[in-house]
mmCIF file of C-alpha atoms in Angstrom:
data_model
loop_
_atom_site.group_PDB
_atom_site.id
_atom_site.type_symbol
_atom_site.label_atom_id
_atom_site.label_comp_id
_atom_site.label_asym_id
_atom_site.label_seq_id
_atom_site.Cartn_x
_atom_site.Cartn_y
_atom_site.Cartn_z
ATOM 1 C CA UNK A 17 2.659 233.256 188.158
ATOM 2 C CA UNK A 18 4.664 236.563 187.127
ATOM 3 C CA UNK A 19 6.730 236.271 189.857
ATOM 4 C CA UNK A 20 7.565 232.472 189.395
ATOM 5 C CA UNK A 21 8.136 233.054 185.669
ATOM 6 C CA UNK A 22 10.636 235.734 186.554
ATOM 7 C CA UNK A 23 12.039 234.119 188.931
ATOM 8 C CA UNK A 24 12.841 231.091 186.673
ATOM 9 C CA UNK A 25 14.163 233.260 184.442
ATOM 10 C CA UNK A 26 16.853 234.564 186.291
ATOM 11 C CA UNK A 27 17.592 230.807 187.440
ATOM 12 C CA UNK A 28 18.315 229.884 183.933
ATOM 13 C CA UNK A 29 20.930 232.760 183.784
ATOM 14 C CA UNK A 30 22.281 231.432 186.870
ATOM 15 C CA UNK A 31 21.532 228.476 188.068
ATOM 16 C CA UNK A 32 23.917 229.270 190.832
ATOM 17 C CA UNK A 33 21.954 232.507 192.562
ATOM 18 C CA UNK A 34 21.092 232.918 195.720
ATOM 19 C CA UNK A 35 17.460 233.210 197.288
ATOM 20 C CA UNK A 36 18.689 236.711 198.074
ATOM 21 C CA UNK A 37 19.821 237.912 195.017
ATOM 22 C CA UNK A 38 16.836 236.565 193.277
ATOM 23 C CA UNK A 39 14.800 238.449 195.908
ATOM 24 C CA UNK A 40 17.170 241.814 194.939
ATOM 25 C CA UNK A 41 16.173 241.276 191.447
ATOM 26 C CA UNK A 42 12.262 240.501 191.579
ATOM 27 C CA UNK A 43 11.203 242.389 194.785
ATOM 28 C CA UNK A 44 10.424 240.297 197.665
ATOM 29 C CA UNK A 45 11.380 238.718 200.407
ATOM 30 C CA UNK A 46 13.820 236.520 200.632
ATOM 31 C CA UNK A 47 11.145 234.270 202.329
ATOM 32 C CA UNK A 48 8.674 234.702 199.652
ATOM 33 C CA UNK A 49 11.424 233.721 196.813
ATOM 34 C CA UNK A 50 12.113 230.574 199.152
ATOM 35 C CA UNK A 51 8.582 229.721 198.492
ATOM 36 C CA UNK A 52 8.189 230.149 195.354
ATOM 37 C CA UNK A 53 11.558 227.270 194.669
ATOM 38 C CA UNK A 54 9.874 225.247 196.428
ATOM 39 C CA UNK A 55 6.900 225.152 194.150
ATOM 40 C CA UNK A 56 9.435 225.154 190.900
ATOM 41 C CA UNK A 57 11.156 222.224 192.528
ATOM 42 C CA UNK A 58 7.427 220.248 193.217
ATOM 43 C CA UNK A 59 6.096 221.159 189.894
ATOM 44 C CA UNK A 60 9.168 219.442 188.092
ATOM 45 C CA UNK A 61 10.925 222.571 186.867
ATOM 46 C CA UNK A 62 13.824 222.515 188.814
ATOM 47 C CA UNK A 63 15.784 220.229 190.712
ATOM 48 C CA UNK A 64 18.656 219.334 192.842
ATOM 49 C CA UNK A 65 21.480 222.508 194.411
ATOM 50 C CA UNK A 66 22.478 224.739 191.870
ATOM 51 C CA UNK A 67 18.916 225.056 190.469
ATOM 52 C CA UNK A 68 19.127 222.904 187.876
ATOM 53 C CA UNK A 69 16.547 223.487 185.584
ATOM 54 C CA UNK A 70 14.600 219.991 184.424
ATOM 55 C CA UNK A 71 14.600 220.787 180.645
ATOM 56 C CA UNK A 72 16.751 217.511 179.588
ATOM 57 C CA UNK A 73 17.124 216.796 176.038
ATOM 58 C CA UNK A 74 15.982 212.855 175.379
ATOM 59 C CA UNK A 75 18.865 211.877 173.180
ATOM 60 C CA UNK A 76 22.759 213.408 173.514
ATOM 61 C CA UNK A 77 24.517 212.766 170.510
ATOM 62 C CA UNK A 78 28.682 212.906 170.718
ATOM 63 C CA UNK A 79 30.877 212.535 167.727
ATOM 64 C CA UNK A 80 30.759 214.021 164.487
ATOM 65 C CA UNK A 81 29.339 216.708 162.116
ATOM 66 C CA UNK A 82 30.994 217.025 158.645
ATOM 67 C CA UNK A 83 30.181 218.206 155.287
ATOM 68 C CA UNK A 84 29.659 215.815 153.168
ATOM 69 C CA UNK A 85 30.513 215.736 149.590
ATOM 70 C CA UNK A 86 29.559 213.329 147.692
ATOM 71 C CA UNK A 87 29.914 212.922 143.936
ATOM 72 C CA UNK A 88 27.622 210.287 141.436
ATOM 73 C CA UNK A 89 29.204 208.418 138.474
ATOM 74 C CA UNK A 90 27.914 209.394 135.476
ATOM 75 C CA UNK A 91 29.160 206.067 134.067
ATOM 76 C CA UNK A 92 31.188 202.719 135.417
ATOM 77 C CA UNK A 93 33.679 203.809 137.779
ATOM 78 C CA UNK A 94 36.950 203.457 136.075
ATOM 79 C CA UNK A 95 40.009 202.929 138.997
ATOM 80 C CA UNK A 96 43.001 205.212 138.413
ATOM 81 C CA UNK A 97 41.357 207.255 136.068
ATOM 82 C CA UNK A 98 39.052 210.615 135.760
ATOM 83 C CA UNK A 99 35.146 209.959 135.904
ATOM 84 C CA UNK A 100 32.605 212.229 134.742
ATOM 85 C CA UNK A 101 30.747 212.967 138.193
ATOM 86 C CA UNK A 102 27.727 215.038 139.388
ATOM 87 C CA UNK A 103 28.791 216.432 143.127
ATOM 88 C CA UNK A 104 26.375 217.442 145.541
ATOM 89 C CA UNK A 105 27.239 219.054 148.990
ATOM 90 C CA UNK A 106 24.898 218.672 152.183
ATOM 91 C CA UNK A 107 25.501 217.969 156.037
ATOM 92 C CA UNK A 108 26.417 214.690 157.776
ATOM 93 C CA UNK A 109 28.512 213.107 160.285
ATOM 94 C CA UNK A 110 27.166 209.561 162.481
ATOM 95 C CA UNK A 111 25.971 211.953 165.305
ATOM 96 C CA UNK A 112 24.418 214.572 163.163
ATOM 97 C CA UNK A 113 22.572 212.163 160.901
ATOM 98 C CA UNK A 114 21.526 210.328 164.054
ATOM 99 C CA UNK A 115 20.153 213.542 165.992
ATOM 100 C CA UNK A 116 18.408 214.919 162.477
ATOM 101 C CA UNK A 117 16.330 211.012 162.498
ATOM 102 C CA UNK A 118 15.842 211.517 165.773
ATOM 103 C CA UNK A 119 13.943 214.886 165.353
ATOM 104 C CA UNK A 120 12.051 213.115 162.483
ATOM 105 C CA UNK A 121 11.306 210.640 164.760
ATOM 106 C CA UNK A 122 9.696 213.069 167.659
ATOM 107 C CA UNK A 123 12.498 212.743 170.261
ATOM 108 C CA UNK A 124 14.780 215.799 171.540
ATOM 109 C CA UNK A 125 18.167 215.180 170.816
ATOM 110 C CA UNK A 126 21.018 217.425 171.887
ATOM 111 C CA UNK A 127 24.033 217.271 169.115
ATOM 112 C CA UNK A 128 27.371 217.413 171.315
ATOM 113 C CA UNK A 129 29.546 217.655 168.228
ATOM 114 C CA UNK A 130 33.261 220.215 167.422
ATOM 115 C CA UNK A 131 33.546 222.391 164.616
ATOM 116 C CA UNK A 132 35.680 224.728 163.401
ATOM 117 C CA UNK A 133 35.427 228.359 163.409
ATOM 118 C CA UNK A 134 34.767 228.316 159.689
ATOM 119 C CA UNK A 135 31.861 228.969 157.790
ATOM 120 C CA UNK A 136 31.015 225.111 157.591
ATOM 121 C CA UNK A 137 31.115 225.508 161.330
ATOM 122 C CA UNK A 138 28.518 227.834 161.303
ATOM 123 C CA UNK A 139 26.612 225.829 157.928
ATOM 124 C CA UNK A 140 26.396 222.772 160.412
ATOM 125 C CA UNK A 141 25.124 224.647 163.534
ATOM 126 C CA UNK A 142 23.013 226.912 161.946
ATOM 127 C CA UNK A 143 20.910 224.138 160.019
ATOM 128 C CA UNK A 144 21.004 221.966 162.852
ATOM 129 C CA UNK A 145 19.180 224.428 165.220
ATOM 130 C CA UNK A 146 16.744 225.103 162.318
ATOM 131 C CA UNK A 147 15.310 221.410 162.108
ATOM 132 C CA UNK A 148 14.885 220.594 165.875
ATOM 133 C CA UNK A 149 17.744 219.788 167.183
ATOM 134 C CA UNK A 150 19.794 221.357 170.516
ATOM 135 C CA UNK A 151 22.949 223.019 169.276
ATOM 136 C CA UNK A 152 23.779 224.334 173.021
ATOM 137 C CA UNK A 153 26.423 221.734 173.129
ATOM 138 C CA UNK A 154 28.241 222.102 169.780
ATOM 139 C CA UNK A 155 31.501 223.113 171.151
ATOM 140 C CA UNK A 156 33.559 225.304 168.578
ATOM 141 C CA UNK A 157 37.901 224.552 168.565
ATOM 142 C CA UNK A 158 39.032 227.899 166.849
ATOM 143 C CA UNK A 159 42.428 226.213 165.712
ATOM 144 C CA UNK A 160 40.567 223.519 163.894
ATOM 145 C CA UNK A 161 38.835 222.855 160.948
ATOM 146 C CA UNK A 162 35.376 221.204 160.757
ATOM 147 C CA UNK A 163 35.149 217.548 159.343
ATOM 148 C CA UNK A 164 34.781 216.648 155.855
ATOM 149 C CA UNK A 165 33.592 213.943 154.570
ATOM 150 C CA UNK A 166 33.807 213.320 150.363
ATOM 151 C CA UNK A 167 32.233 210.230 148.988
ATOM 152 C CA UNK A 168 32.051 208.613 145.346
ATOM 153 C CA UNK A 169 29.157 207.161 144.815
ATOM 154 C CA UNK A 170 28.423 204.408 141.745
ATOM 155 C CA UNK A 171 25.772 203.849 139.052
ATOM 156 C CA UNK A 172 23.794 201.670 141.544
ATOM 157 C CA UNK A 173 23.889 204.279 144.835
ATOM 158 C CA UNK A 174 27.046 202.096 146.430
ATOM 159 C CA UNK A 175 29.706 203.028 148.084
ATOM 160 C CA UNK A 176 33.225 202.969 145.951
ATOM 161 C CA UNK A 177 35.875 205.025 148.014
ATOM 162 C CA UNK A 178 35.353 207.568 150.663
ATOM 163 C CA UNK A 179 37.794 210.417 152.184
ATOM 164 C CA UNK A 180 37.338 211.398 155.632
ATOM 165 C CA UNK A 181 39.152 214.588 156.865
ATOM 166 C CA UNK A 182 38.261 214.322 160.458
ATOM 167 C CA UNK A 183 41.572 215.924 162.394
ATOM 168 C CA UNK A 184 39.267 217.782 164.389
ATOM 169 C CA UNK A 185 37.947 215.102 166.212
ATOM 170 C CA UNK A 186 41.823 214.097 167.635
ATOM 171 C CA UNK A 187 41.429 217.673 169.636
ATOM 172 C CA UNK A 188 38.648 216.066 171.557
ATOM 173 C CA UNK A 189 40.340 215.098 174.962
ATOM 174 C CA UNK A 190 39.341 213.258 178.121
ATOM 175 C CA UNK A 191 39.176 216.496 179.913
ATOM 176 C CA UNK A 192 36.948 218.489 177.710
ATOM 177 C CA UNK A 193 34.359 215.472 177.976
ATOM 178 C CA UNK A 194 34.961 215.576 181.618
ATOM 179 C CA UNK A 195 34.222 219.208 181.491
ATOM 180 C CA UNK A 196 30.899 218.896 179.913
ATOM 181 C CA UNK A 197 29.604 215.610 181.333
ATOM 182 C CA UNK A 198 26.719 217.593 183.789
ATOM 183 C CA UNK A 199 25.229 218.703 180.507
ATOM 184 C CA UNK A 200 25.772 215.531 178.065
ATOM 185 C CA UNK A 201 23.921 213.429 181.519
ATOM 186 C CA UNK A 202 21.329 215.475 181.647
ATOM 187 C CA UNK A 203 19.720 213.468 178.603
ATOM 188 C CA UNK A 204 17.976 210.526 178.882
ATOM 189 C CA UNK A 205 19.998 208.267 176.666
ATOM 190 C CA UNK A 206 23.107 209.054 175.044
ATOM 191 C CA UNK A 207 24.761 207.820 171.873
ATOM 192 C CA UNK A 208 27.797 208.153 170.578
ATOM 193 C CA UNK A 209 30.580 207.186 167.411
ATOM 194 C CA UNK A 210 34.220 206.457 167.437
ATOM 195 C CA UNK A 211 35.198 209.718 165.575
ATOM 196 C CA UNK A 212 36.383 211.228 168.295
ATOM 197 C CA UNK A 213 39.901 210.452 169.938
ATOM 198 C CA UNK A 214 40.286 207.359 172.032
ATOM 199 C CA UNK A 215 40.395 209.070 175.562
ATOM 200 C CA UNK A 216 37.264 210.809 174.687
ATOM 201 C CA UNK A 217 35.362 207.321 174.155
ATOM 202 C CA UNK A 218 37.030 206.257 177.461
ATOM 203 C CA UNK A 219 36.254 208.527 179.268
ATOM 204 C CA UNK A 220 31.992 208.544 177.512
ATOM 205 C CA UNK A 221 31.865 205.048 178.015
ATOM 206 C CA UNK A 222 33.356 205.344 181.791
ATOM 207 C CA UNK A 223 30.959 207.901 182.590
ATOM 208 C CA UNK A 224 27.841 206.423 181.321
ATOM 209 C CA UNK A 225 28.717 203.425 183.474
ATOM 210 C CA UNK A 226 29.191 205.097 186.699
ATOM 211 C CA UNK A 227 26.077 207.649 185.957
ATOM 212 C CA UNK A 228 24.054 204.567 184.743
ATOM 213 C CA UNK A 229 23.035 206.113 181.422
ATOM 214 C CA UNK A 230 22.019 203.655 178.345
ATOM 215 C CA UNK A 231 24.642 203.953 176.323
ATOM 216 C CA UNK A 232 24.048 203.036 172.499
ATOM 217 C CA UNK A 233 27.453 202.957 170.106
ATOM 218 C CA UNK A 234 28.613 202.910 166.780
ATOM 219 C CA UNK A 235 32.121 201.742 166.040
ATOM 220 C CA UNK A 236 31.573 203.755 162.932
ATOM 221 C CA UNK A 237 34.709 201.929 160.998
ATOM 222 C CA UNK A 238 37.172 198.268 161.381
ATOM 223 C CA UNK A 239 39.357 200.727 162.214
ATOM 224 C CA UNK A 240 37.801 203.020 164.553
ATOM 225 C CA UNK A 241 36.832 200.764 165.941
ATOM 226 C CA UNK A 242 40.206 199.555 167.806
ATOM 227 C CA UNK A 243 39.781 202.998 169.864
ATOM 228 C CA UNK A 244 36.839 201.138 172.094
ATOM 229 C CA UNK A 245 37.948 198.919 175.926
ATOM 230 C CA UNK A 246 38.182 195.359 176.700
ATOM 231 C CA UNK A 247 35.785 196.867 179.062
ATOM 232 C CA UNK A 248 32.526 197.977 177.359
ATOM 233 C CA UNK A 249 30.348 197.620 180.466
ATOM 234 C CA UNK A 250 29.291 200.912 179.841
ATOM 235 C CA UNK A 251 28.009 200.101 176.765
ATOM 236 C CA UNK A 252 24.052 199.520 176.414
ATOM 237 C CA UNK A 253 23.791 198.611 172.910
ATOM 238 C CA UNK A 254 26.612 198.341 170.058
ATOM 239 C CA UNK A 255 25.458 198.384 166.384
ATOM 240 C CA UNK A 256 28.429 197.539 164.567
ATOM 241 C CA UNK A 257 28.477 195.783 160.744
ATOM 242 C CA UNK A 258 29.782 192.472 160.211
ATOM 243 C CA UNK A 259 33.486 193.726 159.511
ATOM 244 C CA UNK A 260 33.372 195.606 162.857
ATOM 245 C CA UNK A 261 31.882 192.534 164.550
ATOM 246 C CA UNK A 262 34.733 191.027 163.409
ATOM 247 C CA UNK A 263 37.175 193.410 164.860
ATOM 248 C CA UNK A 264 35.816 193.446 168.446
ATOM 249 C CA UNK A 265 34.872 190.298 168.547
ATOM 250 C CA UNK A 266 38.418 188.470 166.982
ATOM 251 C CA UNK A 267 36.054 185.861 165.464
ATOM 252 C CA UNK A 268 35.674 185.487 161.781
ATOM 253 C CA UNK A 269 32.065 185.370 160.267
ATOM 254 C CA UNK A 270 31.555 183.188 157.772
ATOM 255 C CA UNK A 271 27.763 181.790 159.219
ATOM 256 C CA UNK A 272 24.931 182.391 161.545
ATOM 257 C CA UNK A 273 26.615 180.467 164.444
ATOM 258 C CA UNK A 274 29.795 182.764 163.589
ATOM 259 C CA UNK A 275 27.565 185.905 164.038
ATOM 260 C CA UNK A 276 26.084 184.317 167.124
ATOM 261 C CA UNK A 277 29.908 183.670 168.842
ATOM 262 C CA UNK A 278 30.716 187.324 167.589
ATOM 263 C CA UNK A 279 27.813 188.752 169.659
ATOM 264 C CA UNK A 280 28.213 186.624 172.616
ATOM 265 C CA UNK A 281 32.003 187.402 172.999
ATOM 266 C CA UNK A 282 30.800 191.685 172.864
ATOM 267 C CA UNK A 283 28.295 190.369 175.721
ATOM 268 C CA UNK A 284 30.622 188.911 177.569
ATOM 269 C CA UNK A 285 33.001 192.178 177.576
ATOM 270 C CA UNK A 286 30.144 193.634 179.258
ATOM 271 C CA UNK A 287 27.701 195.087 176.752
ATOM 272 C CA UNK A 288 23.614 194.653 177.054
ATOM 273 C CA UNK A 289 22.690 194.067 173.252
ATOM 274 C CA UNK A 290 24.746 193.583 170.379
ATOM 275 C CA UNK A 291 22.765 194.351 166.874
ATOM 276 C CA UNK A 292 25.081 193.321 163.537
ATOM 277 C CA UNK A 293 23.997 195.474 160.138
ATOM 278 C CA UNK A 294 24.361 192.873 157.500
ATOM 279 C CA UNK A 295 23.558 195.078 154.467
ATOM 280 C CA UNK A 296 21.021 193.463 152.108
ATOM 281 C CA UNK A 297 20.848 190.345 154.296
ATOM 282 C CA UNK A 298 19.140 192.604 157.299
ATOM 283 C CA UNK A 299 20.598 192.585 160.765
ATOM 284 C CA UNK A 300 21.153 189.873 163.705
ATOM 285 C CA UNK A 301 20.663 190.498 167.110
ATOM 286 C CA UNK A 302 21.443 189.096 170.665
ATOM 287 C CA UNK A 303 21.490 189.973 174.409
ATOM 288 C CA UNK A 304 21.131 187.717 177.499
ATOM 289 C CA UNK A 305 16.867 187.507 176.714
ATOM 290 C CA UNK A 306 16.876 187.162 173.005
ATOM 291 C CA UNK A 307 18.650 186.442 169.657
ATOM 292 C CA UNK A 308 17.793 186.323 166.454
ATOM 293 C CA UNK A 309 17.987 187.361 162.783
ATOM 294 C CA UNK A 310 15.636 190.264 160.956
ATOM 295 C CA UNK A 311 15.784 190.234 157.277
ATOM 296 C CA UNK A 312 15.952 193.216 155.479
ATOM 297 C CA UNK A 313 13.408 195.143 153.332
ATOM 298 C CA UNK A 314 13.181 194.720 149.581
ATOM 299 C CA UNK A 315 13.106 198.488 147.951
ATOM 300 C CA UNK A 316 14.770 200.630 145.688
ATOM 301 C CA UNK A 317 18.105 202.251 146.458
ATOM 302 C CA UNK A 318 18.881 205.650 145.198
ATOM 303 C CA UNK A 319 21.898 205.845 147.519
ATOM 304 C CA UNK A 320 23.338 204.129 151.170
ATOM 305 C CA UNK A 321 24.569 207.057 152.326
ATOM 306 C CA UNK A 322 23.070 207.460 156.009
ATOM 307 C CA UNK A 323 21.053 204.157 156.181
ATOM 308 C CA UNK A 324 22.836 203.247 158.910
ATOM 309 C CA UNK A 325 22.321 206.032 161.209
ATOM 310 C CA UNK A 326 18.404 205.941 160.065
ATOM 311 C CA UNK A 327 18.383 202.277 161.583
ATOM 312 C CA UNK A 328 20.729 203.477 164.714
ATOM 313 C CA UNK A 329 18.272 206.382 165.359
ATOM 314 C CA UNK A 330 15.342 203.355 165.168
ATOM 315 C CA UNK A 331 17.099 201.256 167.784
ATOM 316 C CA UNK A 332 17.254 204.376 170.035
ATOM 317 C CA UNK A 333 13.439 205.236 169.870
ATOM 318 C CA UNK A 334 12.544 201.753 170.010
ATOM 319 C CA UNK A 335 14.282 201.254 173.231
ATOM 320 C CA UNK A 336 12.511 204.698 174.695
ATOM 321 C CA UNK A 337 9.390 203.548 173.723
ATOM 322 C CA UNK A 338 9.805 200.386 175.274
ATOM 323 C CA UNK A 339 9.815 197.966 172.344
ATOM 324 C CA UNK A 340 11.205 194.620 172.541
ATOM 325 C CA UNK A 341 15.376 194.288 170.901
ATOM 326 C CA UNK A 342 13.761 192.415 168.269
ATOM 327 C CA UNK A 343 10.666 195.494 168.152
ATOM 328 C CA UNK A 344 13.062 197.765 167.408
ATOM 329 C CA UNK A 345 14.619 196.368 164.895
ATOM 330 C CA UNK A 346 12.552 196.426 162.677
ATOM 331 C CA UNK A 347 11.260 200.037 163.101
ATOM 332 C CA UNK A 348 15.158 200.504 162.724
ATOM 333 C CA UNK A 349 14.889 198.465 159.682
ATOM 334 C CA UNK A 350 11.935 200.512 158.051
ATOM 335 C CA UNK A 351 13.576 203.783 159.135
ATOM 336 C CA UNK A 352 16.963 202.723 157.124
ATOM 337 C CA UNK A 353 14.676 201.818 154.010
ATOM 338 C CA UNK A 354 12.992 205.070 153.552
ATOM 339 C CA UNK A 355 16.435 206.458 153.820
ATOM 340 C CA UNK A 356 17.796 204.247 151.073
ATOM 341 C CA UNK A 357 15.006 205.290 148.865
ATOM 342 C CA UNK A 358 16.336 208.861 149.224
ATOM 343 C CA UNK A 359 19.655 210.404 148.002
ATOM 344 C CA UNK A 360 19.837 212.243 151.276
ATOM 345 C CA UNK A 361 21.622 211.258 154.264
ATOM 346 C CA UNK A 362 18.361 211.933 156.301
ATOM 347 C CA UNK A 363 15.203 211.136 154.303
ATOM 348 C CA UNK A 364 12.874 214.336 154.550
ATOM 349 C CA UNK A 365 9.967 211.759 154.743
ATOM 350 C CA UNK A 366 10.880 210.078 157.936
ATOM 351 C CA UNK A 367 8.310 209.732 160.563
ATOM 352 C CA UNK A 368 7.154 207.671 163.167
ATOM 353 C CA UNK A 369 3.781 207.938 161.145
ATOM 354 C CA UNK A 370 5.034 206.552 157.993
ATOM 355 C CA UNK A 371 7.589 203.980 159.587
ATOM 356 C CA UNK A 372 4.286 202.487 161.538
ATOM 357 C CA UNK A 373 2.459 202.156 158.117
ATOM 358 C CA UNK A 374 5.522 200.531 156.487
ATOM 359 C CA UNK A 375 5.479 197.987 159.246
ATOM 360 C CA UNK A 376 1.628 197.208 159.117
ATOM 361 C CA UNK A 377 2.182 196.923 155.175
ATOM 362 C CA UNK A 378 4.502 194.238 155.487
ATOM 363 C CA UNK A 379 3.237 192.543 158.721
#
């Protein structure tokens, strides 16, 4: 077992060295190391030329990382005028927030995110390896500066205006996602936001078709989302809000038969399962087996602020658990409502233990 261990070893160095080098390096025949790969290959370990090593993350998530800054009225927000505010700085970003839940939630995500070579930079990648989550792909642009994101937050934990300073994410090219593919595929499911630039969703959405990777997507904005194909074939599941719906889709919602054309045009460009965030009024979801409306949870809401990517990180581990569309909504459902109870992006008191309990409360 010494021998295999060190001979693994020196694989994950370089998965591209030869039986005789690793022979060189551990003593034996070049016969004997031949052996050995063949066991590491049977017992799961490694696989395929190249040696590559079967240590797949369960969840790569591409798109983006900010700061986020977000400030609470003391008072009624007053347009065009100072307000007294209490500002509070933490991490976020869609893909961030998503791969923190996920870790809540027991699954291995990778974060495939771009900073800059700032101390936020290293604020974002340093706390993200601390909770969980695999920072091997957080790809640093030295002439860039990492994502901001500043919010102002109301009396009653909504949204009034938010700033996004996200240039960084227009340095993200077709090329450099071509360039790390073999490592984003190597997950089991991959999900990813519109932050990034338009050739970069292309070229995700191409590649998860061709590689045959479930593909879940948030359009993250109206106006983000007008970076995404006629062609979303490659898209598993989209989980955009009713203005986004409205956007892709070209069809105004005003009812439930309006949300039900909205979803059935995204189906018809190609996608699997379409679920609509409706705020307060819950979500509505379709693909070709079912459809249907899930209302949302009554609670108390200290702030919004990452709800969303709660219930997009519930979709995600209902679908790898093998839950129904309908299933996983609602565990997508309870995850957003702990989060809303919080005034953190990602509730500390996510788990799978106490989203199971919330569901058998109100079942």
């Amino acid at each position: 077992m010494e021998k295999e261990q060190q001979i693994l070893n020196f694989i994950k160095l370089n998965p591209y060295i030869s039986q005789q080098e690793l022979a060189d390096e551990v003593g034996l025949s070049r016969p004997a190391v031949a052996n050995y790969i063949k066991r590491l290959i049977a017992s799961g370990d490694i696989k395929g030329r190249a040696y590559i090593l079967n240590d797949h993350s369960g969840v790569t998530c591409i798109g983006g990382a900010n700061v986020d800054r977000k400030s609470h009225a003391l008072q009624d927000v007053r347009m065009e005028s100072s307000n007294p505010v209490i500002t509070d700085e933490s991490l976020g970003g869609v893909a961030r927030n998503v791969a923190e839940n996920l870790v809540r939630l027991d699954l291995k995500p990778t974060l495939a995110t771009f900073v800059g070579q700032d101390k936020e930079g290293a604020w974002l990648t340093e706390s993200a390896y601390k909770i969980g989550i695999d920072t091997s792909e957080v790809t640093t642009l030295p002439q860039s500066r990492t994502g901001t994101y500043t919010a102002l937050i109301d009396r009653n934990g909504e949204l009034v205006v938010s700033m996004a300073d996200m240039e960084i994410y227009n340095k993200v090219s077709e090329q450099l996602i071509e360039q790390k593919w073999q490592q984003y595929a190597r997950s089991d499911v991959i999900f990813l936001d519109t932050n990034i630039s338009e050739s970069a969703i292309h070229a995700v959405i191409r590649r998860s078709k061709s590689n045959q990777k479930p593909l879940f997507l948030d359009p993250v904005s109206s106006i983000k989302a007008k970076k995404l194909p006629g062609d979303l074939s490659g898209v598993h599941t989209i989980i955009p809000n009713k203005e986004e719906a409205e956007e892709l889709s070209g069809i105004t919602i005003n009812s439930a038969n309006d949300l039900g054309k909205a979803c059935h045009e995204l189906l018809r460009r190609g996608v699997k399962q379409v679920v609509v965030t409706l705020g307060e009024e819950g979500i509505y979801y379709c693909s070709n087996d079912e459809e249907g409306k899930v209302g949302a949870i009554r609670t108390e809401v200290a702030d919004v602020t990452g709800a969303g990517d709660a219930f997009t990180a519930g979709i995600i581990y209902g679908f790898i658990n093998g839950q129904s569309l309908q299933q996983a909504c609602r565990f997508g459902l309870a995850c957003a409502t702990l989060t809303l109870q919080s005034n953190q992006s990602c509730s500390e008191d996510l788990s799978t233990g106490k989203i199971i309990t919330l569901l058998k409360e109100l079942s």
